[in-house]
Amino acid sequence: MSTTSELTRLREFLNELIPSEDQLVRLYQNFCAQIRKGLGSKTNKDASTKCYLTYVQDFPTGNETGKYLALDLGGSKFRVLLIHLKGDSEAEQITKIYDLTERELHSTGVELFDYIAKCLHEFVCEQKVDNEHMPLGFTFSFPCVQTGLSRATLVRWTKGFNCSDTVGEDIGLMLKAAIARRPGLRIDMVAILNDTTGTQMSCAHRNPSCNIGLIVGTGCNACYTEKVENCERLDSKYKDKPKIIINVEWGAFGEKGGVDHLFTDYDRTVDQNSINRGAQIFEKMVSGMYMGELVRLILLRAVNENLVFAQCKLRKHITDILTKKPHCIETKVLSDIANDRGDDWPLVKDVFKQVFNLNNADPDDCMKFKFICDVVVKRSGNMIGVTLSGLVNKVGESFSVIGVDGTVYRCHPNFDGYMRETLDRFVDKDYKYDMMLSEDGSGRGAALVAAVVHRDYMERKSLNAKLRQ
Ligand code: BGC
């Protein structure tokens, strides 16, 4: 059994990863200040959270009907979907997942979009809808400046994507050009949206109180509904509708220093080892792409300081693996072991076997490993709860539903609770909130945006026809 002093030493060692109340208050204040800057036309250039205008201003009623196509690009897989909206908030969908290899992630933009168009073509032929000329919504989950619903200029790649000749280009035009290069493929791309927007829309489809969308997966980001009068950068021609969804792009929060007081050497190393140094700082502290890496770095130092595996025969071998194999601990592990209640630590032992080829690990080392993982996940959940509180308070509705998606949120049994810990502290007492798991926001959300755009278009067309009569 570990002595109490050993555990106290580990607790002290991890202390810098356990935010104090004061640190969380500062995080809240810094985040709210960045949002204000992001919304302002003069201050936007200095903001880390750019608060991009999405041009999504119409919300689903639940009565949407019709067949739509959706593309979903933004994580480790690429998906094509055929979605049949049936009214009454009902929908049926067929999804096909295509692998994205390192080749696609690091090709040129034209090659990437040719690959996407090829998959799309195969899919519509397989589903026998190649002659139907359907509206398509494209969930493209990277920071983009939008100038309309189907115009989006890529600002930067994130999450390990790095296709050349794409940053600064109009993603909508690139997709349309790739579709045009395939004879026989007729698709009407009507909207580009972020996965957070898709998530908010898919939840709003079932519950109109949903005014925030959150993703905690490979990447992390949120969007929310803002009043048009608070959007200085929005052209007045869009101000006849009362609201607009803002894509906060909070993954970039911290690039102007807002999280320095919580930034540890481990975070610094994760950033230094990444392909986008200095960028997406908040995302690197909280999202699925990086949390396993943080655990690897923390564990390595803990082993070197004799805090874990101190008596283990394979100690040297474990240190070697932790040193030489970046990403040897996947974020998935943090969720898998969270349910290990510690009778015989079967789940932690399984991880030790896979990663270090270690059999019969010492129960104390298992407990300590679980503690390290938990500290990293809790920090993430607590920090996200704080920034979410900023949005709930900004929305200022008596009741807000937060639509959520992403593997970390879905798979980690305590993540929701860790977010609520800080939400309960930072959300204004006049406001109530709840979380709602999205049903495939990236797919259904894209179809819903396509549907509301289509509805709007049809309404305007019939109005014009009446005016001409
Ligand atoms: C991207 C966001 C996206 C988030 C979640 C981030 O890396 O910048 O646009 O919403 O990941 O997928």
Short mmCIF file of C-alpha atoms and ligand atoms in Angstrom, two decimals:
data_model
loop_
_atom_site.label_atom_id
_atom_site.label_comp_id
_atom_site.label_asym_id
_atom_site.label_seq_id
_atom_site.Cartn_x
_atom_site.Cartn_y
_atom_site.Cartn_z
CA MET A 1 0.00 0.00 0.00
CA SER A 2 1.23 3.52 -0.76
CA THR A 3 1.99 5.51 2.31
CA THR A 4 -0.02 8.66 2.85
CA SER A 5 3.15 10.68 2.36
CA GLU A 6 3.68 9.12 -1.09
CA LEU A 7 0.19 10.10 -2.13
CA THR A 8 0.62 13.56 -0.68
CA ARG A 9 3.79 13.92 -2.72
CA LEU A 10 1.97 12.91 -5.91
CA ARG A 11 -0.87 15.29 -5.08
CA GLU A 12 1.62 18.13 -4.60
CA PHE A 13 3.42 17.20 -7.79
CA LEU A 14 0.13 17.47 -9.70
CA ASN A 15 -0.98 20.62 -7.95
CA GLU A 16 -0.16 22.94 -10.84
CA LEU A 17 -2.74 21.02 -12.92
CA ILE A 18 -5.51 21.57 -10.39
CA PRO A 19 -6.86 25.09 -10.98
CA SER A 20 -7.67 27.10 -7.87
CA GLU A 21 -10.86 29.13 -7.55
CA ASP A 22 -8.88 32.34 -8.21
CA GLN A 23 -7.35 30.89 -11.34
CA LEU A 24 -10.77 29.88 -12.64
CA VAL A 25 -12.13 33.36 -11.93
CA ARG A 26 -9.28 34.84 -13.97
CA LEU A 27 -9.99 32.36 -16.74
CA TYR A 28 -13.62 33.47 -16.77
CA GLN A 29 -12.72 37.14 -16.89
CA ASN A 30 -10.10 36.72 -19.60
CA PHE A 31 -12.46 34.64 -21.72
CA CYS A 32 -15.33 37.14 -21.45
CA ALA A 33 -12.94 39.95 -22.38
CA GLN A 34 -11.86 38.03 -25.50
CA ILE A 35 -15.48 37.46 -26.55
CA ARG A 36 -16.19 41.18 -26.24
CA LYS A 37 -13.11 41.89 -28.37
CA GLY A 38 -14.07 39.24 -30.90
CA LEU A 39 -17.51 40.78 -31.43
CA GLY A 40 -16.27 44.36 -31.78
CA SER A 41 -15.35 45.55 -35.27
CA LYS A 42 -12.33 47.59 -34.12
CA THR A 43 -11.10 45.07 -31.55
CA ASN A 44 -11.64 41.86 -33.52
CA LYS A 45 -8.14 41.87 -34.99
CA ASP A 46 -6.65 41.69 -31.46
CA ALA A 47 -8.99 38.98 -30.20
CA SER A 48 -7.91 35.36 -29.88
CA THR A 49 -11.53 34.16 -30.08
CA LYS A 50 -12.54 35.53 -33.46
CA CYS A 51 -16.30 35.02 -33.01
CA TYR A 52 -16.92 34.23 -36.69
CA LEU A 53 -20.30 35.11 -38.18
CA THR A 54 -21.94 31.92 -39.47
CA TYR A 55 -24.86 33.56 -41.31
CA VAL A 56 -27.11 30.91 -39.78
CA GLN A 57 -30.06 33.04 -38.72
CA ASP A 58 -32.99 30.69 -39.20
CA PHE A 59 -33.62 27.95 -36.72
CA PRO A 60 -35.32 24.64 -37.27
CA THR A 61 -38.98 24.34 -36.34
CA GLY A 62 -38.98 20.56 -36.22
CA ASN A 63 -41.32 20.51 -39.25
CA GLU A 64 -38.55 20.36 -41.86
CA THR A 65 -39.04 17.73 -44.52
CA GLY A 66 -37.19 16.46 -47.59
CA LYS A 67 -34.03 14.65 -48.55
CA TYR A 68 -30.62 16.25 -48.15
CA LEU A 69 -27.00 15.30 -48.51
CA ALA A 70 -24.35 16.16 -45.95
CA LEU A 71 -20.58 16.01 -45.86
CA ASP A 72 -18.69 15.96 -42.61
CA LEU A 73 -14.98 16.78 -42.60
CA GLY A 74 -13.14 17.70 -39.46
CA GLY A 75 -12.04 14.65 -37.49
CA SER A 76 -10.16 11.46 -38.16
CA LYS A 77 -12.87 10.21 -40.50
CA PHE A 78 -14.74 11.76 -43.36
CA ARG A 79 -18.46 11.01 -43.74
CA VAL A 80 -21.10 11.31 -46.40
CA LEU A 81 -24.74 11.20 -45.37
CA LEU A 82 -28.16 11.01 -46.94
CA ILE A 83 -30.72 12.44 -44.56
CA HIS A 84 -34.45 12.26 -44.84
CA LEU A 85 -36.16 14.85 -42.64
CA LYS A 86 -39.68 13.70 -41.94
CA GLY A 87 -41.25 16.53 -39.91
CA ASP A 88 -42.17 16.10 -36.21
CA SER A 89 -38.44 16.39 -35.41
CA GLU A 90 -37.97 12.98 -37.01
CA ALA A 91 -35.20 12.00 -39.39
CA GLU A 92 -33.72 8.91 -41.01
CA GLN A 93 -30.22 8.77 -42.32
CA ILE A 94 -27.73 6.61 -44.15
CA THR A 95 -24.09 7.28 -43.39
CA LYS A 96 -20.92 6.07 -45.03
CA ILE A 97 -17.55 6.59 -43.39
CA TYR A 98 -14.41 7.01 -45.48
CA ASP A 99 -10.92 6.79 -44.06
CA LEU A 100 -8.65 9.78 -44.13
CA THR A 101 -5.06 8.68 -44.36
CA GLU A 102 -1.95 10.77 -43.73
CA ARG A 103 -1.90 11.19 -47.51
CA GLU A 104 -5.18 13.10 -47.57
CA LEU A 105 -4.33 15.09 -44.42
CA HIS A 106 -1.13 16.37 -45.98
CA SER A 107 -2.00 16.51 -49.68
CA THR A 108 -2.88 19.67 -51.61
CA GLY A 109 -6.31 21.18 -51.14
CA VAL A 110 -7.26 20.26 -54.72
CA GLU A 111 -6.34 16.62 -54.08
CA LEU A 112 -8.30 16.61 -50.84
CA PHE A 113 -11.43 18.01 -52.51
CA ASP A 114 -11.07 15.65 -55.47
CA TYR A 115 -11.04 12.78 -52.98
CA ILE A 116 -14.14 14.19 -51.25
CA ALA A 117 -15.97 14.59 -54.58
CA LYS A 118 -15.02 11.03 -55.55
CA CYS A 119 -16.46 9.62 -52.29
CA LEU A 120 -19.57 11.74 -52.72
CA HIS A 121 -20.03 10.49 -56.28
CA GLU A 122 -19.65 6.85 -55.24
CA PHE A 123 -22.13 7.41 -52.43
CA VAL A 124 -24.91 9.02 -54.51
CA CYS A 125 -24.55 6.26 -57.12
CA GLU A 126 -24.73 3.54 -54.46
CA GLN A 127 -27.82 5.17 -52.94
CA LYS A 128 -29.34 5.64 -56.42
CA VAL A 129 -29.90 9.36 -55.88
CA ASP A 130 -27.39 10.51 -58.49
CA ASN A 131 -30.16 12.02 -60.62
CA GLU A 132 -31.92 13.91 -57.85
CA HIS A 133 -29.88 17.14 -57.68
CA MET A 134 -30.21 17.39 -53.90
CA PRO A 135 -29.22 20.30 -51.65
CA LEU A 136 -26.07 19.58 -49.67
CA GLY A 137 -24.84 20.96 -46.33
CA PHE A 138 -21.10 20.77 -45.73
CA THR A 139 -19.85 20.50 -42.16
CA PHE A 140 -16.30 21.76 -42.35
CA SER A 141 -14.91 21.98 -38.83
CA PHE A 142 -12.06 24.43 -39.09
CA PRO A 143 -11.86 28.20 -38.53
CA CYS A 144 -13.31 30.03 -41.53
CA VAL A 145 -14.27 33.60 -42.30
CA GLN A 146 -17.72 33.41 -43.83
CA THR A 147 -19.17 36.06 -46.09
CA GLY A 148 -22.42 34.17 -46.59
CA LEU A 149 -23.85 30.74 -45.91
CA SER A 150 -21.98 29.03 -48.70
CA ARG A 151 -18.83 31.20 -48.77
CA ALA A 152 -16.09 30.29 -46.30
CA THR A 153 -12.42 31.18 -46.45
CA LEU A 154 -10.19 28.85 -44.48
CA VAL A 155 -8.19 30.76 -41.84
CA ARG A 156 -6.02 27.88 -40.65
CA TRP A 157 -5.96 24.12 -40.39
CA THR A 158 -6.19 22.55 -36.92
CA LYS A 159 -6.25 19.01 -35.44
CA GLY A 160 -3.33 17.68 -37.48
CA PHE A 161 -4.69 18.63 -40.92
CA ASN A 162 -2.18 20.41 -43.11
CA CYS A 163 -3.18 20.41 -46.79
CA SER A 164 -1.25 22.91 -48.85
CA ASP A 165 -2.76 25.70 -50.99
CA THR A 166 -5.97 25.80 -49.01
CA VAL A 167 -5.53 28.43 -46.29
CA GLY A 168 -6.95 31.71 -47.64
CA GLU A 169 -9.04 29.86 -50.24
CA ASP A 170 -12.82 29.69 -50.48
CA ILE A 171 -13.74 26.18 -49.36
CA GLY A 172 -17.17 26.38 -50.99
CA LEU A 173 -15.63 27.20 -54.36
CA MET A 174 -13.04 24.44 -53.96
CA LEU A 175 -15.74 21.88 -53.30
CA LYS A 176 -17.90 23.17 -56.18
CA ALA A 177 -14.91 23.03 -58.54
CA ALA A 178 -14.10 19.45 -57.49
CA ILE A 179 -17.75 18.46 -58.04
CA ALA A 180 -17.67 20.13 -61.48
CA ARG A 181 -14.56 18.08 -62.39
CA ARG A 182 -16.61 14.90 -62.06
CA PRO A 183 -18.91 14.47 -65.06
CA GLY A 184 -22.34 13.28 -64.03
CA LEU A 185 -22.18 14.57 -60.47
CA ARG A 186 -24.87 17.19 -59.89
CA ILE A 187 -25.06 18.54 -56.36
CA ASP A 188 -26.22 21.88 -55.03
CA MET A 189 -23.97 22.86 -52.10
CA VAL A 190 -26.08 25.40 -50.21
CA ALA A 191 -24.33 25.84 -46.87
CA ILE A 192 -21.00 25.42 -45.11
CA LEU A 193 -21.08 25.15 -41.37
CA ASN A 194 -18.95 24.33 -38.39
CA ASP A 195 -19.62 21.16 -36.34
CA THR A 196 -20.59 23.30 -33.32
CA THR A 197 -23.28 25.00 -35.43
CA GLY A 198 -24.46 21.59 -36.67
CA THR A 199 -24.67 20.38 -33.09
CA GLN A 200 -26.65 23.41 -31.97
CA MET A 201 -29.02 23.05 -34.93
CA SER A 202 -29.58 19.34 -34.41
CA CYS A 203 -30.42 19.91 -30.75
CA ALA A 204 -32.58 22.96 -31.54
CA HIS A 205 -34.51 20.68 -33.90
CA ARG A 206 -35.73 18.80 -30.84
CA ASN A 207 -35.60 21.58 -28.27
CA PRO A 208 -35.92 25.24 -29.31
CA SER A 209 -34.22 26.39 -26.09
CA CYS A 210 -30.90 25.13 -27.44
CA ASN A 211 -28.83 28.28 -27.98
CA ILE A 212 -25.29 26.94 -27.54
CA GLY A 213 -23.39 24.19 -29.39
CA LEU A 214 -20.29 22.56 -27.91
CA ILE A 215 -17.79 20.02 -29.26
CA VAL A 216 -15.33 18.23 -26.99
CA GLY A 217 -13.69 15.71 -29.29
CA THR A 218 -10.44 15.68 -31.22
CA GLY A 219 -10.77 19.47 -31.16
CA CYS A 220 -12.78 21.75 -28.92
CA ASN A 221 -15.00 24.69 -29.79
CA ALA A 222 -18.39 26.28 -29.15
CA CYS A 223 -20.96 28.49 -30.85
CA TYR A 224 -23.95 30.40 -29.53
CA THR A 225 -26.91 32.51 -30.61
CA GLU A 226 -26.20 36.24 -30.47
CA LYS A 227 -28.50 39.20 -30.99
CA VAL A 228 -27.71 40.95 -34.29
CA GLU A 229 -27.41 44.33 -32.55
CA ASN A 230 -24.37 42.98 -30.66
CA CYS A 231 -22.62 41.98 -33.90
CA GLU A 232 -20.82 45.12 -35.06
CA ARG A 233 -19.20 43.28 -37.97
CA LEU A 234 -22.51 42.12 -39.43
CA ASP A 235 -23.65 44.00 -42.51
CA SER A 236 -26.95 45.81 -41.92
CA LYS A 237 -28.64 43.79 -44.68
CA TYR A 238 -28.55 40.78 -42.32
CA LYS A 239 -30.04 42.73 -39.45
CA ASP A 240 -33.70 42.26 -40.35
CA LYS A 241 -33.50 38.90 -38.62
CA PRO A 242 -33.06 39.16 -34.83
CA LYS A 243 -30.31 36.61 -34.21
CA ILE A 244 -27.28 34.90 -35.69
CA ILE A 245 -25.11 31.99 -34.62
CA ILE A 246 -21.55 32.99 -33.73
CA ASN A 247 -18.78 30.42 -34.09
CA VAL A 248 -16.53 31.42 -31.20
CA GLU A 249 -13.49 29.30 -32.25
CA TRP A 250 -12.39 29.19 -28.63
CA GLY A 251 -9.69 26.63 -29.42
CA ALA A 252 -7.55 29.66 -30.21
CA PHE A 253 -8.23 31.27 -26.81
CA GLY A 254 -4.90 31.69 -25.01
CA GLU A 255 -2.97 32.81 -28.08
CA LYS A 256 -3.05 36.32 -26.62
CA GLY A 257 -2.16 35.17 -23.13
CA GLY A 258 -5.58 34.49 -21.54
CA VAL A 259 -4.54 31.11 -20.09
CA ASP A 260 -0.90 31.83 -19.15
CA HIS A 261 -1.71 31.49 -15.47
CA LEU A 262 -2.81 27.87 -16.02
CA PHE A 263 -0.20 26.92 -18.61
CA THR A 264 2.29 24.31 -17.35
CA ASP A 265 5.56 22.97 -18.76
CA TYR A 266 3.60 19.96 -20.01
CA ASP A 267 1.33 22.25 -22.01
CA ARG A 268 4.40 24.05 -23.33
CA THR A 269 5.91 20.77 -24.53
CA VAL A 270 2.66 19.67 -26.18
CA ASP A 271 2.60 22.98 -28.02
CA GLN A 272 6.28 22.80 -28.99
CA ASN A 273 5.84 19.26 -30.39
CA SER A 274 2.76 20.19 -32.44
CA ILE A 275 2.61 21.14 -36.11
CA ASN A 276 0.94 24.45 -35.23
CA ARG A 277 3.10 25.98 -32.48
CA GLY A 278 1.63 28.93 -30.63
CA ALA A 279 -1.81 28.26 -32.10
CA GLN A 280 -4.95 26.66 -30.60
CA ILE A 281 -3.61 27.00 -27.05
CA PHE A 282 -6.89 26.39 -25.17
CA GLU A 283 -7.63 23.45 -27.48
CA LYS A 284 -4.24 21.92 -26.63
CA MET A 285 -5.07 22.05 -22.91
CA VAL A 286 -8.53 20.52 -23.10
CA SER A 287 -9.22 18.46 -26.23
CA GLY A 288 -8.98 14.81 -27.18
CA MET A 289 -6.14 15.28 -29.60
CA TYR A 290 -3.81 16.33 -26.76
CA MET A 291 -4.95 14.97 -23.38
CA GLY A 292 -3.32 11.56 -23.83
CA GLU A 293 -0.08 13.34 -24.70
CA LEU A 294 -0.32 15.44 -21.54
CA VAL A 295 -0.70 12.25 -19.51
CA ARG A 296 2.38 10.76 -21.20
CA LEU A 297 4.49 13.80 -20.30
CA ILE A 298 3.22 13.97 -16.73
CA LEU A 299 3.75 10.25 -16.20
CA LEU A 300 7.27 10.45 -17.57
CA ARG A 301 8.23 13.15 -15.11
CA ALA A 302 6.46 11.35 -12.27
CA VAL A 303 8.45 8.17 -13.02
CA ASN A 304 11.69 10.17 -13.16
CA GLU A 305 10.87 11.67 -9.78
CA ASN A 306 10.20 8.22 -8.33
CA LEU A 307 6.55 8.96 -7.74
CA VAL A 308 5.18 6.13 -9.90
CA PHE A 309 6.66 2.73 -10.83
CA ALA A 310 9.39 3.39 -8.23
CA GLN A 311 9.63 -0.33 -7.37
CA CYS A 312 8.79 -1.70 -10.81
CA LYS A 313 11.34 -4.00 -12.49
CA LEU A 314 10.46 -2.56 -15.90
CA ARG A 315 10.99 1.01 -14.74
CA LYS A 316 13.80 1.73 -17.22
CA HIS A 317 11.84 0.16 -20.09
CA ILE A 318 8.75 2.21 -19.17
CA THR A 319 10.82 5.41 -19.11
CA ASP A 320 12.24 4.54 -22.55
CA ILE A 321 8.80 4.03 -24.05
CA LEU A 322 7.43 7.20 -22.50
CA THR A 323 10.44 9.16 -23.78
CA LYS A 324 10.69 7.72 -27.27
CA LYS A 325 7.08 7.16 -28.22
CA PRO A 326 5.03 10.35 -28.37
CA HIS A 327 1.31 9.63 -28.41
CA CYS A 328 1.84 6.16 -26.87
CA ILE A 329 -1.02 6.99 -24.50
CA GLU A 330 -4.19 7.66 -26.46
CA THR A 331 -6.86 9.94 -25.03
CA LYS A 332 -9.32 7.04 -25.39
CA VAL A 333 -7.43 5.36 -22.51
CA LEU A 334 -8.43 8.19 -20.15
CA SER A 335 -12.10 7.34 -20.72
CA ASP A 336 -11.57 3.56 -20.72
CA ILE A 337 -9.95 3.45 -17.30
CA ALA A 338 -12.28 5.96 -15.66
CA ASN A 339 -14.67 3.13 -14.85
CA ASP A 340 -11.99 1.03 -13.13
CA ARG A 341 -13.08 1.07 -9.50
CA GLY A 342 -9.85 -0.40 -8.23
CA ASP A 343 -10.61 -3.90 -6.94
CA ASP A 344 -7.99 -5.49 -9.10
CA TRP A 345 -7.53 -2.64 -11.65
CA PRO A 346 -8.29 -4.81 -14.72
CA LEU A 347 -8.75 -1.82 -17.03
CA VAL A 348 -5.59 0.03 -15.98
CA LYS A 349 -3.61 -3.22 -16.11
CA ASP A 350 -4.85 -3.76 -19.63
CA VAL A 351 -3.48 -0.36 -20.65
CA PHE A 352 -0.13 -1.06 -18.97
CA LYS A 353 0.02 -4.36 -20.85
CA GLN A 354 -0.73 -2.71 -24.20
CA VAL A 355 1.54 0.28 -23.80
CA PHE A 356 4.46 -1.06 -21.72
CA ASN A 357 4.01 -4.82 -22.06
CA LEU A 358 3.81 -4.84 -18.27
CA ASN A 359 2.04 -7.73 -16.52
CA ASN A 360 0.77 -7.68 -12.97
CA ALA A 361 1.29 -4.03 -12.29
CA ASP A 362 1.41 -2.91 -8.69
CA PRO A 363 -2.08 -1.76 -7.56
CA ASP A 364 -0.61 1.46 -6.18
CA ASP A 365 0.86 2.33 -9.58
CA CYS A 366 -2.55 1.61 -11.12
CA MET A 367 -4.21 3.94 -8.66
CA LYS A 368 -1.64 6.67 -9.29
CA PHE A 369 -1.99 6.38 -13.05
CA LYS A 370 -5.75 6.70 -12.77
CA PHE A 371 -5.27 9.74 -10.56
CA ILE A 372 -3.01 11.43 -13.14
CA CYS A 373 -5.51 10.76 -15.94
CA ASP A 374 -8.30 12.09 -13.79
CA VAL A 375 -6.47 15.32 -12.99
CA VAL A 376 -5.96 16.01 -16.72
CA VAL A 377 -9.59 15.27 -17.62
CA LYS A 378 -10.94 17.22 -14.66
CA ARG A 379 -8.85 20.25 -15.56
CA SER A 380 -10.29 20.09 -19.08
CA GLY A 381 -13.91 19.69 -17.91
CA ASN A 382 -13.55 22.45 -15.32
CA MET A 383 -11.96 24.87 -17.80
CA ILE A 384 -14.61 24.18 -20.44
CA GLY A 385 -17.32 24.64 -17.80
CA VAL A 386 -15.89 28.11 -17.10
CA THR A 387 -15.82 29.22 -20.75
CA LEU A 388 -19.28 27.75 -21.32
CA SER A 389 -20.54 29.76 -18.35
CA GLY A 390 -19.29 32.86 -20.18
CA LEU A 391 -21.53 31.94 -23.12
CA VAL A 392 -24.57 31.01 -21.00
CA ASN A 393 -24.33 34.39 -19.25
CA LYS A 394 -23.77 36.18 -22.56
CA VAL A 395 -26.89 34.57 -24.08
CA GLY A 396 -28.74 35.76 -20.98
CA GLU A 397 -31.85 33.59 -21.35
CA SER A 398 -33.61 32.33 -18.23
CA PHE A 399 -33.07 28.79 -19.57
CA SER A 400 -30.38 27.68 -22.01
CA VAL A 401 -29.85 24.24 -23.46
CA ILE A 402 -26.28 23.43 -24.46
CA GLY A 403 -26.12 20.92 -27.33
CA VAL A 404 -23.00 18.79 -26.96
CA ASP A 405 -21.09 16.31 -29.08
CA GLY A 406 -17.59 14.86 -29.35
CA THR A 407 -15.87 11.67 -28.27
CA VAL A 408 -14.42 13.03 -25.02
CA TYR A 409 -17.81 14.21 -23.80
CA ARG A 410 -19.57 11.06 -25.01
CA CYS A 411 -17.08 8.51 -23.75
CA HIS A 412 -15.72 9.85 -20.46
CA PRO A 413 -18.14 8.98 -17.66
CA ASN A 414 -17.21 12.01 -15.50
CA PHE A 415 -16.76 14.69 -18.12
CA ASP A 416 -20.29 16.06 -17.91
CA GLY A 417 -19.96 16.25 -14.12
CA TYR A 418 -16.61 18.09 -14.31
CA MET A 419 -18.12 20.71 -16.61
CA ARG A 420 -21.15 21.13 -14.35
CA GLU A 421 -18.90 21.69 -11.31
CA THR A 422 -17.72 24.99 -12.74
CA LEU A 423 -20.91 25.80 -14.66
CA ASP A 424 -22.76 25.68 -11.35
CA ARG A 425 -20.26 28.15 -9.89
CA PHE A 426 -20.00 30.59 -12.78
CA VAL A 427 -23.44 30.69 -14.41
CA ASP A 428 -25.40 33.65 -13.12
CA LYS A 429 -27.98 32.54 -10.53
CA ASP A 430 -30.83 34.01 -12.62
CA TYR A 431 -30.09 31.63 -15.46
CA LYS A 432 -30.67 27.91 -15.64
CA TYR A 433 -28.95 25.59 -18.08
CA ASP A 434 -28.95 21.98 -19.14
CA MET A 435 -26.84 19.84 -21.42
CA MET A 436 -28.28 17.82 -24.31
CA LEU A 437 -26.36 15.18 -26.23
CA SER A 438 -26.65 15.82 -29.94
CA GLU A 439 -27.84 13.15 -32.30
CA ASP A 440 -25.21 13.39 -34.97
CA GLY A 441 -24.94 17.16 -35.12
CA SER A 442 -22.43 17.22 -37.94
CA GLY A 443 -24.70 15.20 -40.20
CA ARG A 444 -28.22 16.11 -39.23
CA GLY A 445 -27.22 19.70 -38.42
CA ALA A 446 -25.87 20.12 -41.95
CA ALA A 447 -29.10 18.75 -43.42
CA LEU A 448 -31.11 21.10 -41.21
CA VAL A 449 -29.13 24.15 -42.27
CA ALA A 450 -29.59 23.05 -45.89
CA ALA A 451 -33.32 22.66 -45.18
CA VAL A 452 -33.78 26.07 -43.58
CA VAL A 453 -31.80 27.71 -46.40
CA HIS A 454 -33.99 25.91 -48.89
CA ARG A 455 -37.14 26.97 -47.00
CA ASP A 456 -35.98 30.58 -46.95
CA TYR A 457 -35.18 30.42 -50.68
CA MET A 458 -38.59 28.93 -51.54
CA GLU A 459 -40.39 31.53 -49.41
CA ARG A 460 -38.56 34.39 -51.12
CA LYS A 461 -39.24 32.87 -54.54
CA SER A 462 -42.98 32.59 -53.88
CA LEU A 463 -43.06 36.13 -52.46
CA ASN A 464 -41.35 37.48 -55.59
CA ALA A 465 -43.79 35.56 -57.79
CA LYS A 466 -46.75 37.11 -55.89
CA LEU A 467 -45.24 40.58 -56.21
CA ARG A 468 -44.90 40.11 -59.97
CA GLN A 469 -48.56 39.09 -60.35
C1 BGC B 1 -11.69 23.75 -35.01
C2 BGC B 1 -13.15 24.11 -34.84
C3 BGC B 1 -13.97 22.87 -34.53
C4 BGC B 1 -13.37 22.11 -33.36
C5 BGC B 1 -14.12 20.84 -33.04
C6 BGC B 1 -11.20 22.93 -33.83
O1 BGC B 1 -9.89 22.50 -34.06
O2 BGC B 1 -10.91 24.90 -35.13
O3 BGC B 1 -13.64 24.73 -36.01
O4 BGC B 1 -15.27 23.25 -34.24
O5 BGC B 1 -12.02 21.79 -33.65
O6 BGC B 1 -14.12 19.96 -34.11
#
